[in-house]
Amino acid sequence: MSKVSRFWLNNNEAVLYITLILFLIGAVNVFSASFVLAGQLLHDSYFFLKHHLVAFAIGFIALLVVSRMDYHHVRRLLLFLILATTGLLIAVHLGGVDANGARRWLNLAGLKFQPSEIAKLVTIIMSSSYLGGLLDRRRLASLHSVPFYFSGICAAIVLKQPDMGTALIIIGVPMAMYLVVGLPRIQLFLLCGGGAALMALGTYGAAYRAERVAAWLNPWAYQQTIGYQTVQSLLAIGSGGFFGTGLGMGASKFYYLPEAHTDFAFAVLCQEMGFAGAVVVLLLFAILGCYGGIIARKAPDGFGKMLALGSTGLVVGQAIVNIAMVSGVIPVIGVPLPFISFGGTSLIVNLIAIGLLISVGRRAVSRVPGQSEEIPVETRPPRRRLTLLHNRD
């Protein structure tokens, strides 16, 4: 077998290198999309890039630590993570930092971060712990469970910040995990009906959200007001052509496209790297999703399977939502593109999610000839010993 074949069959190495490639593309895009704004307002064109690199350094160290440890140890920290996340979300309302009409950040000793990003991962870990046990016992899940209530409470708190996009991710990824394990039919109907009702209430419960939906349906009719961002995003994507205008040469970042280096970073990427660059990013996320599914399938227990699915769903799911939002397929809801958009807390959390995925992958199972059971690769005894046990049976 060639080295290339062995590499692509090694799920963990593939996941790590795909993540690094996405980050490198993102780092170039963050600088290209932000140097004009940073130079004019902060007199430092490299301001956002430097902060992006610092966040990556912290997140990559966390990725390495998490990937090397046994993912079962995360359960021991679960109570602490739940209490800490709840406390941080409440603290945002009591003394958070206001920006652009929202209060989503905390500033502790000069360190500014977004607790709602942490809540995304904690709800996934908590749901995985509960659902994994049910999966091992081949039992259906139940919405009347502490993890589901916790996800709903976190989403409700985040919605008040207000941050509907993050709230949808916090409740949406665990909800998808519940559907994978399975729900009783009556609860499935209640989930679908209740989810649709809450979506309608959340959308039309605030005037600005209702305006966003109207602008989504016909952005050109609102191009000078609420639809301005969507129109500029579509213009940026369409002007890129096949190979783009060239790095740093896109015009949209010159005060035309708001949030060009954060939520709408993909529009700048399409403009400067063109259709070819967009396809590369889409393929990388698709391949990452495939490897996440392979790792989940080979996980030795239910907790590992659900943790791998949840971590993959967090990263790839946000990518799908962001790209759909930037392309005008769904309304603007403020979800960043993992590894491509600027955002320190988001980058660190996504890297930790990749670390958890690799941790599960390191304990993936492989089928040994002569055995009806699948045995974890790292704990597998010598082949000769297995043969003796098989003959003895």
C-alpha positions as semicolon CSV with decimal commas, in nm:
position;residue;x (nm);y (nm);z (nm)
1;M;0,000;0,000;0,000
2;S;0,142;0,343;-0,096
3;K;0,211;0,620;0,155
4;V;-0,071;0,827;0,006
5;S;-0,318;0,541;0,050
6;R;-0,205;0,482;0,408
7;F;-0,246;0,852;0,483
8;W;-0,603;0,871;0,355
9;L;-0,691;0,553;0,541
10;N;-0,554;0,701;0,863
11;N;-0,862;0,891;0,978
12;N;-0,686;1,087;1,253
13;E;-0,405;1,219;1,034
14;A;-0,651;1,312;0,760
15;V;-0,875;1,502;1,005
16;L;-0,577;1,690;1,150
17;Y;-0,432;1,790;0,814
18;I;-0,769;1,895;0,673
19;T;-0,817;2,114;0,980
20;L;-0,474;2,272;0,933
21;I;-0,540;2,338;0,564
22;L;-0,872;2,504;0,647
23;F;-0,701;2,718;0,910
24;L;-0,428;2,829;0,668
25;I;-0,690;2,929;0,412
26;G;-0,879;3,107;0,689
27;A;-0,572;3,292;0,817
28;V;-0,498;3,428;0,468
29;N;-0,863;3,523;0,426
30;V;-0,888;3,689;0,769
31;F;-0,591;3,913;0,691
32;S;-0,714;3,994;0,342
33;A;-1,064;4,076;0,467
34;S;-0,955;4,279;0,770
35;F;-0,637;4,473;0,692
36;V;-0,826;4,774;0,555
37;L;-1,056;4,800;0,856
38;A;-0,776;4,732;1,106
39;G;-0,546;4,984;0,942
40;Q;-0,805;5,261;0,939
41;L;-0,956;5,210;1,285
42;L;-0,673;5,054;1,485
43;H;-0,367;5,175;1,290
44;D;-0,243;4,816;1,277
45;S;-0,325;4,622;0,960
46;Y;-0,216;4,297;1,126
47;F;-0,436;4,339;1,437
48;F;-0,698;4,076;1,352
49;L;-0,445;3,836;1,202
50;K;-0,229;3,848;1,516
51;H;-0,529;3,781;1,740
52;H;-0,635;3,499;1,506
53;L;-0,290;3,339;1,532
54;V;-0,286;3,369;1,913
55;A;-0,627;3,201;1,934
56;F;-0,505;2,926;1,702
57;A;-0,196;2,867;1,920
58;I;-0,415;2,826;2,229
59;G;-0,667;2,610;2,046
60;F;-0,406;2,389;1,880
61;I;-0,237;2,317;2,214
62;A;-0,581;2,228;2,353
63;L;-0,641;2,006;2,047
64;L;-0,317;1,816;2,106
65;V;-0,389;1,768;2,477
66;V;-0,749;1,655;2,420
67;S;-0,660;1,426;2,130
68;R;-0,398;1,242;2,337
69;M;-0,621;1,175;2,636
70;D;-0,890;0,911;2,669
71;Y;-1,218;1,078;2,575
72;H;-1,392;0,893;2,861
73;H;-1,209;1,127;3,103
74;V;-1,425;1,413;2,973
75;R;-1,715;1,266;3,170
76;R;-1,529;1,335;3,493
77;L;-1,522;1,706;3,405
78;L;-1,883;1,719;3,294
79;L;-2,032;1,857;3,618
80;F;-1,768;2,128;3,634
81;L;-1,825;2,217;3,269
82;I;-2,201;2,241;3,321
83;L;-2,171;2,466;3,625
84;A;-1,901;2,683;3,468
85;T;-2,096;2,726;3,144
86;T;-2,416;2,817;3,325
87;G;-2,233;3,066;3,543
88;L;-2,059;3,229;3,247
89;L;-2,383;3,262;3,049
90;I;-2,553;3,429;3,347
91;A;-2,249;3,654;3,399
92;V;-2,285;3,782;3,042
93;H;-2,626;3,928;3,133
94;L;-2,497;4,076;3,457
95;G;-2,173;4,232;3,337
96;G;-2,109;4,142;2,976
97;V;-1,954;4,360;2,707
98;D;-2,194;4,538;2,471
99;A;-2,111;4,552;2,101
100;N;-2,332;4,625;1,799
101;G;-2,645;4,626;2,015
102;A;-2,579;4,283;2,167
103;R;-2,427;4,162;2,492
104;R;-2,246;3,835;2,417
105;W;-1,894;3,871;2,555
106;L;-1,719;3,866;2,891
107;N;-1,401;4,055;2,968
108;L;-1,201;3,890;3,245
109;A;-0,866;4,051;3,324
110;G;-0,838;4,181;2,968
111;L;-0,936;3,846;2,815
112;K;-1,247;3,886;2,600
113;F;-1,435;3,570;2,509
114;Q;-1,784;3,445;2,418
115;P;-1,933;3,192;2,666
116;S;-2,207;3,091;2,421
117;E;-1,940;2,929;2,202
118;I;-1,834;2,715;2,497
119;A;-2,198;2,619;2,555
120;K;-2,212;2,466;2,205
121;L;-1,949;2,207;2,294
122;V;-2,063;2,143;2,651
123;T;-2,419;2,061;2,542
124;I;-2,277;1,814;2,288
125;I;-2,060;1,642;2,550
126;M;-2,352;1,622;2,794
127;S;-2,587;1,484;2,528
128;S;-2,324;1,231;2,417
129;S;-2,285;1,101;2,772
130;Y;-2,661;1,043;2,802
131;L;-2,729;0,917;2,450
132;G;-2,421;0,695;2,436
133;G;-2,547;0,480;2,719
134;L;-2,885;0,441;2,550
135;L;-2,716;0,349;2,224
136;D;-2,516;0,075;2,396
137;R;-2,835;-0,067;2,546
138;R;-3,029;-0,025;2,219
139;R;-3,288;0,196;2,383
140;L;-3,470;0,501;2,248
141;A;-3,388;0,846;2,379
142;S;-3,634;1,073;2,558
143;L;-3,682;1,447;2,540
144;H;-3,766;1,434;2,913
145;S;-3,398;1,426;3,005
146;V;-3,158;1,660;3,181
147;P;-2,927;1,707;2,878
148;F;-3,215;1,817;2,655
149;Y;-3,347;2,057;2,919
150;F;-2,997;2,196;2,972
151;S;-2,953;2,255;2,598
152;G;-3,289;2,434;2,589
153;I;-3,202;2,654;2,888
154;C;-2,864;2,749;2,737
155;A;-3,029;2,828;2,405
156;A;-3,293;3,044;2,577
157;I;-3,026;3,240;2,766
158;V;-2,824;3,296;2,449
159;L;-3,136;3,402;2,258
160;K;-3,178;3,685;2,509
161;Q;-2,831;3,826;2,434
162;P;-2,962;3,833;2,151
163;D;-2,793;3,570;1,936
164;M;-3,042;3,353;1,751
165;G;-2,781;3,183;1,531
166;T;-2,577;3,051;1,823
167;A;-2,895;2,954;2,009
168;L;-3,003;2,744;1,710
169;I;-2,667;2,564;1,704
170;I;-2,680;2,499;2,080
171;I;-3,019;2,329;2,056
172;G;-2,996;2,207;1,696
173;V;-2,688;1,981;1,714
174;P;-2,806;1,792;2,028
175;M;-3,151;1,763;1,871
176;A;-2,996;1,596;1,565
177;M;-2,809;1,359;1,798
178;Y;-3,137;1,262;1,966
179;L;-3,284;1,186;1,625
180;V;-2,988;0,960;1,542
181;V;-3,047;0,750;1,855
182;G;-3,422;0,756;1,800
183;L;-3,725;0,896;1,981
184;P;-4,070;0,755;2,059
185;R;-4,313;0,850;1,784
186;I;-4,518;1,087;1,998
187;Q;-4,204;1,272;2,111
188;L;-4,083;1,292;1,753
189;F;-4,406;1,461;1,649
190;L;-4,389;1,696;1,948
191;L;-4,029;1,781;1,865
192;C;-4,110;1,868;1,504
193;G;-4,423;2,064;1,591
194;G;-4,274;2,237;1,892
195;G;-3,955;2,319;1,703
196;A;-4,150;2,478;1,419
197;A;-4,360;2,680;1,666
198;L;-4,054;2,802;1,856
199;M;-3,881;2,893;1,530
200;A;-4,180;3,102;1,425
201;L;-4,203;3,264;1,768
202;G;-3,830;3,336;1,777
203;T;-3,835;3,477;1,426
204;Y;-4,138;3,699;1,455
205;G;-4,105;3,769;1,827
206;A;-3,862;4,052;1,747
207;A;-3,911;4,312;1,477
208;Y;-3,555;4,299;1,347
209;R;-3,575;3,920;1,298
210;A;-3,899;3,953;1,103
211;E;-3,732;4,218;0,886
212;R;-3,442;3,979;0,821
213;V;-3,684;3,716;0,693
214;A;-3,847;3,972;0,464
215;A;-3,506;4,079;0,338
216;W;-3,412;3,717;0,281
217;L;-3,718;3,658;0,064
218;N;-3,645;3,970;-0,145
219;P;-3,309;4,126;-0,050
220;W;-3,308;4,366;-0,347
221;A;-3,619;4,538;-0,214
222;Y;-3,430;4,614;0,109
223;Q;-3,083;4,669;-0,036
224;Q;-3,042;5,006;0,134
225;T;-3,156;4,884;0,476
226;I;-3,184;4,539;0,633
227;G;-3,104;4,359;0,307
228;Y;-2,783;4,552;0,245
229;Q;-2,555;4,283;0,388
230;T;-2,712;4,001;0,186
231;V;-2,700;4,202;-0,137
232;Q;-2,334;4,295;-0,088
233;S;-2,254;3,933;-0,007
234;L;-2,419;3,809;-0,326
235;L;-2,239;4,078;-0,530
236;A;-1,906;3,973;-0,378
237;I;-1,966;3,605;-0,454
238;G;-2,080;3,676;-0,808
239;S;-1,789;3,908;-0,892
240;G;-1,524;3,648;-0,813
241;G;-1,557;3,453;-1,134
242;F;-1,379;3,118;-1,162
243;F;-1,038;3,208;-1,015
244;G;-1,124;3,525;-0,825
245;T;-0,987;3,878;-0,832
246;G;-0,671;3,780;-0,643
247;L;-0,576;3,784;-0,275
248;G;-0,620;4,128;-0,127
249;M;-0,778;4,261;-0,447
250;G;-1,145;4,216;-0,357
251;A;-1,340;4,542;-0,336
252;S;-1,610;4,430;-0,090
253;K;-1,393;4,469;0,219
254;F;-1,353;4,840;0,145
255;Y;-1,650;4,929;0,366
256;Y;-1,904;4,769;0,131
257;L;-1,958;4,437;0,311
258;P;-2,016;4,455;0,689
259;E;-1,856;4,181;0,901
260;A;-1,632;4,089;0,609
261;H;-1,377;3,912;0,830
262;T;-1,627;3,739;1,060
263;D;-1,968;3,604;0,957
264;F;-1,925;3,698;0,588
265;A;-1,566;3,585;0,543
266;F;-1,679;3,326;0,289
267;A;-1,807;3,602;0,058
268;V;-1,463;3,765;0,057
269;L;-1,306;3,426;-0,006
270;C;-1,534;3,369;-0,307
271;Q;-1,454;3,713;-0,445
272;E;-1,076;3,681;-0,412
273;M;-1,029;3,306;-0,467
274;G;-1,324;3,257;-0,698
275;F;-1,534;2,951;-0,766
276;A;-1,223;2,731;-0,749
277;G;-1,139;2,846;-0,395
278;A;-1,498;2,803;-0,281
279;V;-1,508;2,447;-0,417
280;V;-1,184;2,362;-0,234
281;V;-1,332;2,482;0,097
282;L;-1,658;2,297;0,036
283;L;-1,473;1,975;-0,049
284;L;-1,255;2,002;0,262
285;F;-1,559;2,034;0,487
286;A;-1,732;1,748;0,304
287;I;-1,429;1,522;0,344
288;L;-1,402;1,622;0,710
289;G;-1,765;1,521;0,756
290;C;-1,700;1,185;0,589
291;Y;-1,405;1,111;0,814
292;G;-1,608;1,213;1,118
293;G;-1,875;0,962;1,017
294;I;-1,612;0,689;0,970
295;I;-1,464;0,756;1,313
296;A;-1,811;0,750;1,471
297;R;-1,889;0,417;1,303
298;K;-1,566;0,262;1,432
299;A;-1,593;0,404;1,786
300;P;-1,576;0,131;2,055
301;D;-1,883;0,247;2,249
302;G;-2,193;0,460;2,229
303;F;-2,037;0,757;2,406
304;G;-1,757;0,765;2,151
305;K;-1,999;0,733;1,859
306;M;-2,217;1,019;1,978
307;L;-1,920;1,237;2,074
308;A;-1,769;1,190;1,728
309;L;-2,102;1,264;1,558
310;G;-2,164;1,568;1,778
311;S;-1,815;1,713;1,727
312;T;-1,838;1,659;1,352
313;G;-2,189;1,804;1,345
314;L;-2,072;2,113;1,534
315;V;-1,795;2,196;1,285
316;V;-1,953;2,081;0,958
317;G;-2,304;2,191;1,060
318;Q;-2,188;2,546;1,127
319;A;-2,008;2,546;0,793
320;I;-2,327;2,445;0,612
321;V;-2,534;2,709;0,792
322;N;-2,278;2,986;0,735
323;I;-2,231;2,913;0,364
324;A;-2,608;2,892;0,317
325;M;-2,649;3,223;0,500
326;V;-2,380;3,403;0,302
327;S;-2,523;3,266;-0,024
328;G;-2,873;3,388;0,060
329;V;-3,021;3,039;0,094
330;I;-3,129;3,110;0,453
331;P;-3,176;3,438;0,644
332;V;-2,881;3,609;0,813
333;I;-2,852;3,453;1,160
334;G;-2,490;3,524;1,258
335;V;-2,311;3,187;1,251
336;P;-1,934;3,196;1,179
337;L;-1,757;2,968;0,929
338;P;-1,528;2,735;1,130
339;F;-1,154;2,802;1,080
340;I;-1,227;3,063;0,809
341;S;-1,406;3,340;1,002
342;F;-1,231;3,555;1,261
343;G;-1,335;3,476;1,618
344;G;-1,104;3,364;1,896
345;T;-1,347;3,169;2,114
346;S;-1,510;3,003;1,815
347;L;-1,172;2,895;1,674
348;I;-1,056;2,749;2,006
349;V;-1,384;2,560;2,063
350;N;-1,380;2,416;1,710
351;L;-1,020;2,300;1,752
352;I;-1,113;2,129;2,080
353;A;-1,403;1,959;1,899
354;I;-1,154;1,828;1,642
355;G;-0,934;1,708;1,931
356;L;-1,227;1,512;2,074
357;L;-1,293;1,361;1,731
358;I;-0,929;1,251;1,701
359;S;-0,939;1,112;2,056
360;V;-1,231;0,890;1,959
361;G;-1,051;0,796;1,638
362;R;-0,741;0,686;1,827
363;R;-0,953;0,429;2,005
364;A;-1,139;0,323;1,693
365;V;-1,206;-0,045;1,643
366;S;-1,086;-0,279;1,372
367;R;-1,208;-0,625;1,287
368;V;-0,955;-0,901;1,355
369;P;-0,970;-1,220;1,144
370;G;-1,124;-1,511;1,331
371;Q;-1,318;-1,286;1,570
372;S;-1,684;-1,199;1,570
373;E;-1,626;-0,896;1,794
374;E;-1,461;-0,566;1,708
375;I;-1,165;-0,489;1,931
376;P;-1,015;-0,143;1,997
377;V;-0,693;-0,099;1,800
378;E;-0,488;0,047;2,085
379;T;-0,592;-0,214;2,341
380;R;-0,584;-0,515;2,109
381;P;-0,374;-0,803;2,248
382;P;-0,124;-0,987;2,023
383;R;-0,272;-1,186;1,734
384;R;-0,136;-1,515;1,870
385;R;-0,315;-1,467;2,201
386;L;-0,641;-1,401;2,020
387;T;-0,602;-1,724;1,820
388;L;-0,549;-1,928;2,135
389;L;-0,856;-1,782;2,295
390;H;-1,056;-1,848;1,983
391;N;-0,945;-2,212;1,968
392;R;-1,018;-2,258;2,336
393;D;-1,376;-2,144;2,276
